[in-house]
Amino acid sequence: MTQSFRLPDLGEGVHEAEILAVHVAVGQSIKEGDLILEVETDKAAVEIPSPITGTVSEVLAKKGDMAGVGDILINFGETAEAASVAAPAKTPAATPSADSAATPPERKADQQTPAPQATKTAEQPVPASPATRRLARELGVDLRLVSPSGAGGVVSADDVRNFATAEKPAQESPPAEQPSADQPPAAPKPAAVSAPADLVSPPAGSEAGLPDFSQWGAIVREPFRSIRRATAAHMIASWVQIPHVNCQDTVDITRLEEFRQRHKAEIEAAGGRLTMTVFALKAVATTLKKYPHFNASLDLASQEIIVKQYYNIGIAADTEHGLMVPVIRDVDRKSIRELAIELQGTLDRARQRKNSREEMLGGTFTITNVGGLGGSSFSAIINHPEVAILGLGQGRMQPAVVTDDNGEHEIVPRLIMPIVLCFDHRVVDGADAVRFLRQVIDLLEDPDELFITMI
């Protein structure tokens, strides 16, 4: 008895995954709980154990394929459930008739009782491998219209090709109804507005107007998938939906750097790293309590602003696999020491693709720090559905005018860091953004008052 393993629902908002590794082969015996696949979603890499004990009869998934939730990835021929059913007693073979001599019994049975074809609806995924789905998209074929030939109603690549090459009767649209002389013409319908997804995925078979670059020299085509593809979709959705505004300033972090140098050794001994991001986490959490609308989301369906009373801050992490944003939870309740240790462990797991999905969800605000890369002033894209993001640049020694207690001015070298706040102008106004940013700057410029009791 054949039993199919489909890509399961991996959680909120995940509709597809990239196959990272296939750990089974045809003919291999598998026990329930054995690792069979590794997949990667836009949230994290996930190991998938087998829910079935049996023998692998067909492997439809291949490394690099994109699979949708419900796609058949592996077929099992002999399962534990089937093996537990006793085989029926054998009966003497009947004398074959002329009909049965002409047609083998199994063939005759196939002719008399064709396999029922599963009803395909838009709500139920069509059984097909990821490669077949990709072929269907390239040929512009709707899988719901293709008759399957595979076991269990699976649509094969040949089924798609045969459907694409078959002659299709032309479908003539009915003539438009002409208005009568005493009936005014109908008002023209407004043009449809393209969905944001149209900006991410051009129509099947379209090259989006790109020229043949190979005519000018050698090129290399790389797959646009996994974290990079998910990042692109998320960024364009954020950019299209949110009216971005930003305000920029600088922070004198001379005293903060002195504070960091004094305490970094003890933090490293505890397993953490005392970086500017750690200080920014604490400063932002403190400021969010004073300006709660920066810790919110906009619900257009209900016309409400959802203000969160918890402070989970995402940290944009540059990894070799692409941009990832793990979340540090309850930042307001943790000390600098705790944040430094937790952040280091979180970033290490992100770079190794070992973050759990829970670590990537539930953020209320995001911080991105490009200072370690040498970046200076920049503007960041808000991490939808959040309404603000704080960017930090590299601190550099610069001449600055300093006023002493006697009111005297002098020019001295100071460590100055650029800082930017990008915000959703639908939820917060520019004046509040300036106040928010000023509060963060004040906290970073006077670390002793805020941080000394939190080490």
Coordinates of C-alpha atoms in Angstrom, one line a residue:
M1 CA 0.0 0.0 0.0
T2 CA 1.5 3.3 -1.1
Q3 CA 1.6 6.1 1.4
S4 CA 2.8 9.6 0.5
F5 CA 4.7 12.1 2.6
R6 CA 3.8 15.7 1.9
L7 CA 5.6 18.9 3.0
P8 CA 3.8 19.7 6.2
D9 CA 2.7 23.1 7.4
L10 CA 5.8 24.4 9.1
G11 CA 4.1 27.3 10.8
E12 CA 2.5 30.7 10.5
G13 CA 3.1 32.4 7.2
V14 CA 5.2 29.6 5.6
H15 CA 3.9 28.4 2.3
E16 CA 7.0 26.9 0.7
A17 CA 10.5 25.7 1.6
E18 CA 13.8 24.9 -0.2
I19 CA 15.0 21.3 -0.1
L20 CA 18.5 21.5 1.5
A21 CA 19.2 17.7 1.8
V22 CA 17.4 14.4 1.1
H23 CA 18.5 11.7 3.5
V24 CA 16.7 8.7 2.0
A25 CA 16.9 6.7 -1.2
V26 CA 14.6 4.3 -3.1
G27 CA 14.5 0.9 -1.4
Q28 CA 15.7 2.2 1.9
S29 CA 13.8 1.0 5.0
I30 CA 12.8 3.9 7.3
K31 CA 11.6 3.9 10.9
E32 CA 9.2 6.5 12.3
G33 CA 11.3 9.4 13.6
D34 CA 14.3 8.9 11.3
L35 CA 15.6 12.0 9.6
I36 CA 14.4 12.1 6.0
L37 CA 14.7 15.7 4.8
E38 CA 16.2 19.1 5.6
V39 CA 14.4 22.1 4.4
E40 CA 14.8 25.9 4.7
T41 CA 12.0 28.4 4.9
D42 CA 12.3 32.2 5.1
K43 CA 12.4 31.7 8.9
A44 CA 14.9 28.9 9.6
A45 CA 16.4 25.6 8.5
V46 CA 14.3 22.6 9.7
E47 CA 15.0 18.9 10.0
I48 CA 12.0 16.7 9.2
P49 CA 11.6 13.3 10.7
S50 CA 9.6 10.5 9.1
P51 CA 6.1 10.0 10.4
I52 CA 6.0 6.6 8.7
T53 CA 7.7 3.3 9.1
G54 CA 8.2 1.6 5.8
T55 CA 10.2 1.3 2.6
V56 CA 10.9 4.2 0.3
S57 CA 9.4 3.5 -3.2
E58 CA 9.9 6.9 -4.8
V59 CA 11.8 10.1 -4.0
L60 CA 10.3 13.1 -5.7
A61 CA 12.3 15.8 -3.9
K62 CA 15.7 16.9 -5.0
K63 CA 18.2 19.2 -3.4
G64 CA 17.6 22.8 -4.5
D65 CA 13.9 22.2 -5.3
M66 CA 11.3 24.6 -3.9
A67 CA 8.3 22.7 -2.5
G68 CA 5.0 24.1 -1.4
V69 CA 3.0 23.0 1.6
G70 CA 1.1 19.8 0.6
D71 CA 3.5 18.8 -2.2
I72 CA 4.4 15.1 -2.3
L73 CA 8.1 14.6 -1.5
I74 CA 8.5 10.9 -0.8
N75 CA 6.4 7.8 -1.5
F76 CA 6.5 4.8 0.8
G77 CA 5.6 1.4 -0.8
E78 CA 5.4 -1.0 2.1
T79 CA 4.4 0.7 5.4
A80 CA 4.1 -0.8 8.8
E81 CA 0.3 -0.5 8.6
A82 CA 0.2 -2.4 5.4
A83 CA 2.5 -5.2 6.6
S84 CA 0.3 -5.7 9.7
V85 CA -2.7 -6.6 7.5
A86 CA -2.8 -10.4 7.0
A87 CA -2.7 -11.5 3.4
P88 CA -5.8 -13.2 2.0
A89 CA -5.8 -17.0 1.6
K90 CA -4.8 -18.1 -1.9
T91 CA -7.5 -19.9 -4.0
P92 CA -6.9 -22.2 -6.9
A93 CA -6.5 -20.4 -10.2
A94 CA -9.6 -20.6 -12.4
T95 CA -9.3 -21.9 -15.9
P96 CA -8.7 -19.0 -18.2
S97 CA -11.3 -18.2 -20.7
A98 CA -10.7 -16.9 -24.2
D99 CA -11.0 -13.3 -23.0
S100 CA -8.6 -13.8 -20.1
A101 CA -6.2 -15.5 -22.4
A102 CA -6.2 -12.5 -24.7
T103 CA -5.9 -10.0 -21.9
P104 CA -3.9 -10.6 -18.7
P105 CA -6.1 -10.5 -15.6
E106 CA -4.5 -7.4 -14.1
R107 CA -4.8 -5.5 -17.4
K108 CA -8.4 -6.6 -17.7
A109 CA -9.1 -5.3 -14.2
D110 CA -7.5 -2.0 -15.1
Q111 CA -9.8 -1.7 -18.2
Q112 CA -12.9 -2.6 -16.3
T113 CA -12.3 -0.5 -13.2
P114 CA -10.2 2.5 -14.0
A115 CA -8.5 4.2 -11.0
P116 CA -10.7 7.0 -9.7
Q117 CA -9.2 10.4 -10.3
A118 CA -9.1 12.6 -7.2
T119 CA -11.1 15.8 -7.5
K120 CA -8.7 18.8 -7.7
T121 CA -9.8 22.0 -6.2
A122 CA -8.0 25.3 -5.6
E123 CA -8.1 24.6 -1.9
Q124 CA -6.4 21.2 -2.2
P125 CA -2.9 21.1 -3.5
V126 CA -2.4 19.0 -6.7
P127 CA -0.1 16.0 -6.0
A128 CA 3.1 16.8 -8.0
S129 CA 6.8 17.0 -7.3
P130 CA 8.5 20.4 -7.0
A131 CA 10.3 19.9 -10.3
T132 CA 7.0 19.2 -12.0
R133 CA 5.5 22.3 -10.5
R134 CA 8.4 24.4 -11.7
L135 CA 7.9 22.9 -15.2
A136 CA 4.2 23.8 -15.1
R137 CA 5.0 27.4 -14.2
E138 CA 7.5 27.7 -17.0
L139 CA 5.0 26.3 -19.5
G140 CA 2.1 28.3 -18.1
V141 CA 0.1 25.1 -17.3
D142 CA -2.5 25.0 -14.6
L143 CA -1.9 21.7 -12.8
R144 CA -5.5 21.4 -11.8
L145 CA -6.4 20.8 -15.5
V146 CA -3.9 18.1 -16.1
S147 CA -4.9 14.4 -15.9
P148 CA -2.5 12.5 -13.7
S149 CA -0.8 9.2 -14.8
G150 CA 1.3 8.6 -11.7
A151 CA 0.4 6.3 -8.7
G152 CA -2.0 7.9 -6.3
G153 CA -3.0 10.6 -8.8
V154 CA 0.4 12.2 -9.0
V155 CA 0.9 14.5 -12.0
S156 CA 4.2 13.8 -13.7
A157 CA 6.4 16.0 -15.8
D158 CA 5.3 14.1 -19.0
D159 CA 1.7 14.8 -18.1
V160 CA 2.5 18.5 -18.0
R161 CA 4.4 18.4 -21.3
N162 CA 1.7 16.4 -23.0
F163 CA -1.0 18.8 -21.8
A164 CA 1.1 21.8 -23.0
T165 CA 1.6 20.4 -26.5
A166 CA -1.9 19.1 -27.0
E167 CA -4.2 21.1 -29.2
K168 CA -6.5 23.3 -27.2
P169 CA -9.8 24.4 -28.8
A170 CA -9.9 28.1 -29.2
Q171 CA -12.3 29.8 -26.8
E172 CA -14.1 32.6 -28.3
S173 CA -15.4 35.2 -26.0
P174 CA -19.1 36.1 -26.5
P175 CA -19.7 39.4 -28.3
A176 CA -20.1 42.4 -26.1
E177 CA -23.7 43.4 -25.6
Q178 CA -24.4 46.6 -27.4
P179 CA -26.4 49.2 -25.4
S180 CA -29.7 50.1 -26.9
A181 CA -30.4 53.6 -28.2
D182 CA -32.2 54.7 -25.1
Q183 CA -29.7 53.0 -22.7
P184 CA -26.5 55.0 -21.9
P185 CA -23.3 53.1 -22.2
A186 CA -21.9 51.4 -19.1
A187 CA -19.3 53.3 -17.2
P188 CA -15.8 52.0 -17.8
K189 CA -14.4 49.8 -15.1
P190 CA -11.4 51.1 -13.2
A191 CA -8.1 49.6 -14.0
A192 CA -7.0 46.8 -11.6
V193 CA -4.2 47.7 -9.3
S194 CA -1.3 45.3 -9.4
A195 CA -0.6 43.4 -6.2
P196 CA 2.8 43.7 -4.6
A197 CA 3.5 40.1 -5.6
D198 CA 3.5 41.2 -9.2
L199 CA 6.6 43.2 -8.5
V200 CA 8.4 40.2 -7.2
S201 CA 7.3 37.5 -9.6
P202 CA 7.0 38.3 -13.3
P203 CA 4.6 36.2 -15.4
A204 CA 5.7 32.7 -16.3
G205 CA 8.1 32.6 -19.2
S206 CA 8.7 36.3 -19.0
E207 CA 12.3 37.7 -18.8
A208 CA 10.9 41.0 -17.4
G209 CA 12.4 42.8 -20.4
L210 CA 16.0 41.8 -19.7
P211 CA 18.4 41.6 -22.6
D212 CA 20.6 38.6 -23.4
F213 CA 23.6 39.6 -21.2
S214 CA 25.7 36.8 -22.6
Q215 CA 26.1 38.6 -25.9
W216 CA 28.6 41.0 -24.2
G217 CA 30.6 38.4 -22.2
A218 CA 30.5 35.4 -19.9
I219 CA 27.7 35.3 -17.2
V220 CA 26.8 33.0 -14.4
R221 CA 23.2 32.4 -13.3
E222 CA 22.6 31.7 -9.6
P223 CA 19.3 30.5 -8.1
F224 CA 17.3 33.2 -6.5
R225 CA 15.8 31.3 -3.7
S226 CA 15.9 30.5 0.0
I227 CA 16.6 33.4 2.4
R228 CA 17.5 35.8 -0.4
R229 CA 14.2 35.2 -2.2
A230 CA 12.2 35.5 1.1
T231 CA 14.1 38.7 2.0
A232 CA 13.3 40.2 -1.4
A233 CA 9.6 39.5 -1.1
H234 CA 9.5 40.8 2.4
M235 CA 11.5 44.0 1.6
I236 CA 9.3 44.9 -1.4
A237 CA 6.2 44.3 0.6
S238 CA 7.5 46.6 3.4
W239 CA 8.5 49.3 0.9
V240 CA 5.2 49.2 -1.0
Q241 CA 3.0 49.2 2.1
I242 CA 4.8 51.6 4.4
P243 CA 5.4 55.3 3.8
H244 CA 9.0 55.5 4.9
V245 CA 10.4 58.6 6.5
N246 CA 13.8 58.9 8.4
C247 CA 15.6 61.3 10.6
Q248 CA 19.3 61.2 11.1
D249 CA 21.7 62.4 13.7
T250 CA 25.0 61.6 15.4
V251 CA 26.0 60.3 18.8
D252 CA 29.1 61.2 20.8
I253 CA 30.0 57.7 22.1
T254 CA 33.3 58.6 23.6
R255 CA 32.2 57.9 27.1
L256 CA 30.3 54.8 26.0
E257 CA 33.4 53.4 24.4
E258 CA 35.4 54.0 27.6
F259 CA 32.7 52.2 29.6
R260 CA 32.7 49.3 27.1
Q261 CA 36.5 49.0 27.3
R262 CA 36.3 48.8 31.2
H263 CA 33.7 46.0 31.2
K264 CA 34.3 44.0 28.0
A265 CA 36.7 41.5 29.6
E266 CA 34.3 40.4 32.3
I267 CA 31.5 40.1 29.7
E268 CA 33.7 38.0 27.4
A269 CA 34.6 35.8 30.4
A270 CA 30.9 35.1 30.9
G271 CA 30.5 34.1 27.2
G272 CA 29.2 37.4 25.7
R273 CA 30.5 40.3 23.7
L274 CA 29.9 43.9 24.8
T275 CA 29.1 45.7 21.5
M276 CA 27.3 48.9 20.6
T277 CA 24.3 46.8 19.6
V278 CA 24.0 45.6 23.2
F279 CA 23.8 49.2 24.5
A280 CA 21.4 50.1 21.7
L281 CA 19.1 47.3 22.8
K282 CA 18.8 48.7 26.3
A283 CA 18.5 52.3 25.2
V284 CA 15.8 51.4 22.7
A285 CA 13.7 49.3 25.1
T286 CA 13.9 52.2 27.6
T287 CA 12.8 54.7 25.0
L288 CA 10.0 52.5 23.7
K289 CA 8.3 52.7 27.1
K290 CA 8.2 56.5 26.8
Y291 CA 7.1 56.5 23.2
P292 CA 4.9 53.3 22.8
H293 CA 3.7 54.0 19.3
F294 CA 7.1 53.0 18.0
N295 CA 6.4 49.6 19.5
A296 CA 3.2 49.1 17.5
S297 CA 1.7 47.7 14.3
L298 CA -1.1 49.1 12.1
D299 CA -4.1 46.9 11.5
L300 CA -5.8 48.4 8.4
A301 CA -8.5 45.8 8.4
S302 CA -9.9 46.9 11.8
Q303 CA -8.5 50.5 11.5
E304 CA -6.6 50.1 14.8
I305 CA -3.1 50.7 16.0
I306 CA -1.9 47.7 18.0
V307 CA 0.4 48.9 20.8
K308 CA 2.5 46.0 22.2
Q309 CA 3.3 46.0 25.9
Y310 CA 6.3 43.7 25.5
Y311 CA 9.7 44.6 24.1
N312 CA 11.1 42.0 21.7
I313 CA 13.8 43.6 19.5
G314 CA 15.0 42.0 16.3
I315 CA 18.7 42.3 15.4
A316 CA 19.5 42.3 11.6
A317 CA 22.3 39.8 11.2
D318 CA 24.6 39.6 8.2
T319 CA 25.2 35.9 7.4
E320 CA 26.7 34.0 4.5
H321 CA 23.2 32.7 3.8
G322 CA 21.6 36.2 3.6
L323 CA 20.0 38.7 6.0
M324 CA 18.4 37.2 9.1
V325 CA 16.6 38.9 12.0
P326 CA 16.6 36.9 15.2
V327 CA 14.6 38.3 18.1
I328 CA 15.8 39.1 21.6
R329 CA 12.8 38.9 23.9
D330 CA 11.9 41.0 26.9
V331 CA 14.9 43.3 26.5
D332 CA 13.5 45.7 29.2
R333 CA 13.8 42.9 31.8
K334 CA 17.4 41.9 31.1
S335 CA 20.7 43.4 32.3
I336 CA 23.6 44.4 30.0
R337 CA 25.4 41.2 30.9
E338 CA 22.4 39.0 30.1
L339 CA 21.8 40.8 26.8
A340 CA 25.5 40.6 25.8
I341 CA 25.5 36.8 26.4
E342 CA 22.2 36.1 24.8
L343 CA 22.9 38.3 21.7
Q344 CA 26.2 36.5 21.1
G345 CA 24.6 33.1 21.2
T346 CA 21.7 34.2 19.0
L347 CA 24.0 35.6 16.3
D348 CA 26.2 32.5 16.4
R349 CA 23.2 30.3 15.8
A350 CA 21.9 32.6 13.0
R351 CA 25.3 32.3 11.2
Q352 CA 25.1 28.5 11.5
R353 CA 21.5 28.4 10.4
K354 CA 20.6 26.8 13.8
N355 CA 18.0 29.3 15.0
S356 CA 14.6 27.9 15.9
R357 CA 11.6 29.4 14.2
E358 CA 10.5 30.8 17.5
E359 CA 13.7 32.9 17.7
M360 CA 12.8 34.6 14.4
L361 CA 9.2 35.6 15.3
G362 CA 7.5 38.1 17.5
G363 CA 9.7 41.2 17.1
T364 CA 8.3 44.6 17.9
F365 CA 11.2 46.8 16.8
T366 CA 14.4 46.2 14.8
I367 CA 18.0 47.4 15.2
T368 CA 20.6 47.2 12.3
N369 CA 24.2 47.9 13.0
V370 CA 26.6 48.3 10.0
G371 CA 29.4 49.9 12.0
G372 CA 31.3 46.7 12.2
L373 CA 31.5 46.6 8.3
G374 CA 32.7 50.2 8.2
G375 CA 29.3 51.7 7.1
S376 CA 28.4 55.2 7.9
S377 CA 25.1 57.1 7.1
F378 CA 22.4 55.0 5.5
S379 CA 18.6 54.5 5.5
A380 CA 17.0 51.2 6.4
I381 CA 13.8 49.5 5.3
I382 CA 11.3 48.9 8.1
N383 CA 10.6 45.3 9.0
H384 CA 6.9 45.0 8.4
P385 CA 4.6 44.7 10.4
E386 CA 6.7 46.8 12.7
V387 CA 6.6 50.6 12.4
A388 CA 10.3 51.6 13.0
I389 CA 13.9 50.5 12.7
L390 CA 17.0 52.0 14.2
G391 CA 20.3 52.0 12.2
L392 CA 23.8 52.4 13.7
G393 CA 26.9 53.3 11.7
Q394 CA 30.6 53.2 12.5
G395 CA 32.0 55.4 15.2
R396 CA 34.9 57.5 14.0
M397 CA 37.2 60.0 15.6
Q398 CA 36.2 63.5 14.5
P399 CA 36.8 67.1 15.7
A400 CA 34.0 68.3 17.9
V401 CA 33.3 71.5 19.8
V402 CA 33.0 70.9 23.5
T403 CA 31.8 73.3 26.2
D404 CA 33.3 73.0 29.6
D405 CA 31.6 73.9 33.0
N406 CA 32.8 77.5 32.7
G407 CA 31.1 78.0 29.3
E408 CA 34.4 77.9 27.4
H409 CA 34.5 76.2 24.0
E410 CA 37.3 74.0 22.6
I411 CA 37.8 71.7 19.7
V412 CA 38.7 68.2 20.8
P413 CA 38.7 64.7 19.1
R414 CA 35.6 62.7 19.9
L415 CA 34.2 59.3 18.8
I416 CA 31.1 60.2 16.8
M417 CA 28.7 57.6 15.5
P418 CA 25.9 58.2 12.9
I419 CA 22.5 57.0 13.8
V420 CA 19.2 56.9 11.8
L421 CA 15.6 56.2 12.7
C422 CA 13.3 55.1 9.9
F423 CA 9.6 55.1 10.8
D424 CA 6.1 54.6 9.4
H425 CA 4.5 58.0 9.0
R426 CA 1.0 56.6 9.2
V427 CA 1.5 55.7 12.8
V428 CA 4.0 58.3 14.2
D429 CA 4.8 61.8 13.2
G430 CA 8.2 63.4 12.5
A431 CA 8.2 65.4 15.8
D432 CA 7.8 62.3 17.8
A433 CA 10.5 60.6 15.8
V434 CA 13.0 63.4 16.6
R435 CA 12.1 63.1 20.3
F436 CA 12.5 59.3 20.2
L437 CA 15.9 59.6 18.5
R438 CA 17.0 62.3 20.9
Q439 CA 16.1 60.2 23.9
V440 CA 18.2 57.2 22.5
I441 CA 21.1 59.6 21.9
D442 CA 21.0 61.0 25.4
L443 CA 21.1 57.5 26.9
L444 CA 24.0 56.4 24.7
E445 CA 26.0 59.6 25.5
D446 CA 25.6 59.2 29.3
P447 CA 26.1 55.4 30.0
D448 CA 26.9 55.6 33.6
E449 CA 23.4 56.7 34.7
L450 CA 21.6 54.0 32.6
F451 CA 24.0 51.1 32.5
I452 CA 26.3 51.0 35.6
T453 CA 23.7 49.3 37.8
M454 CA 22.8 46.8 35.1
I455 CA 26.1 45.1 34.5

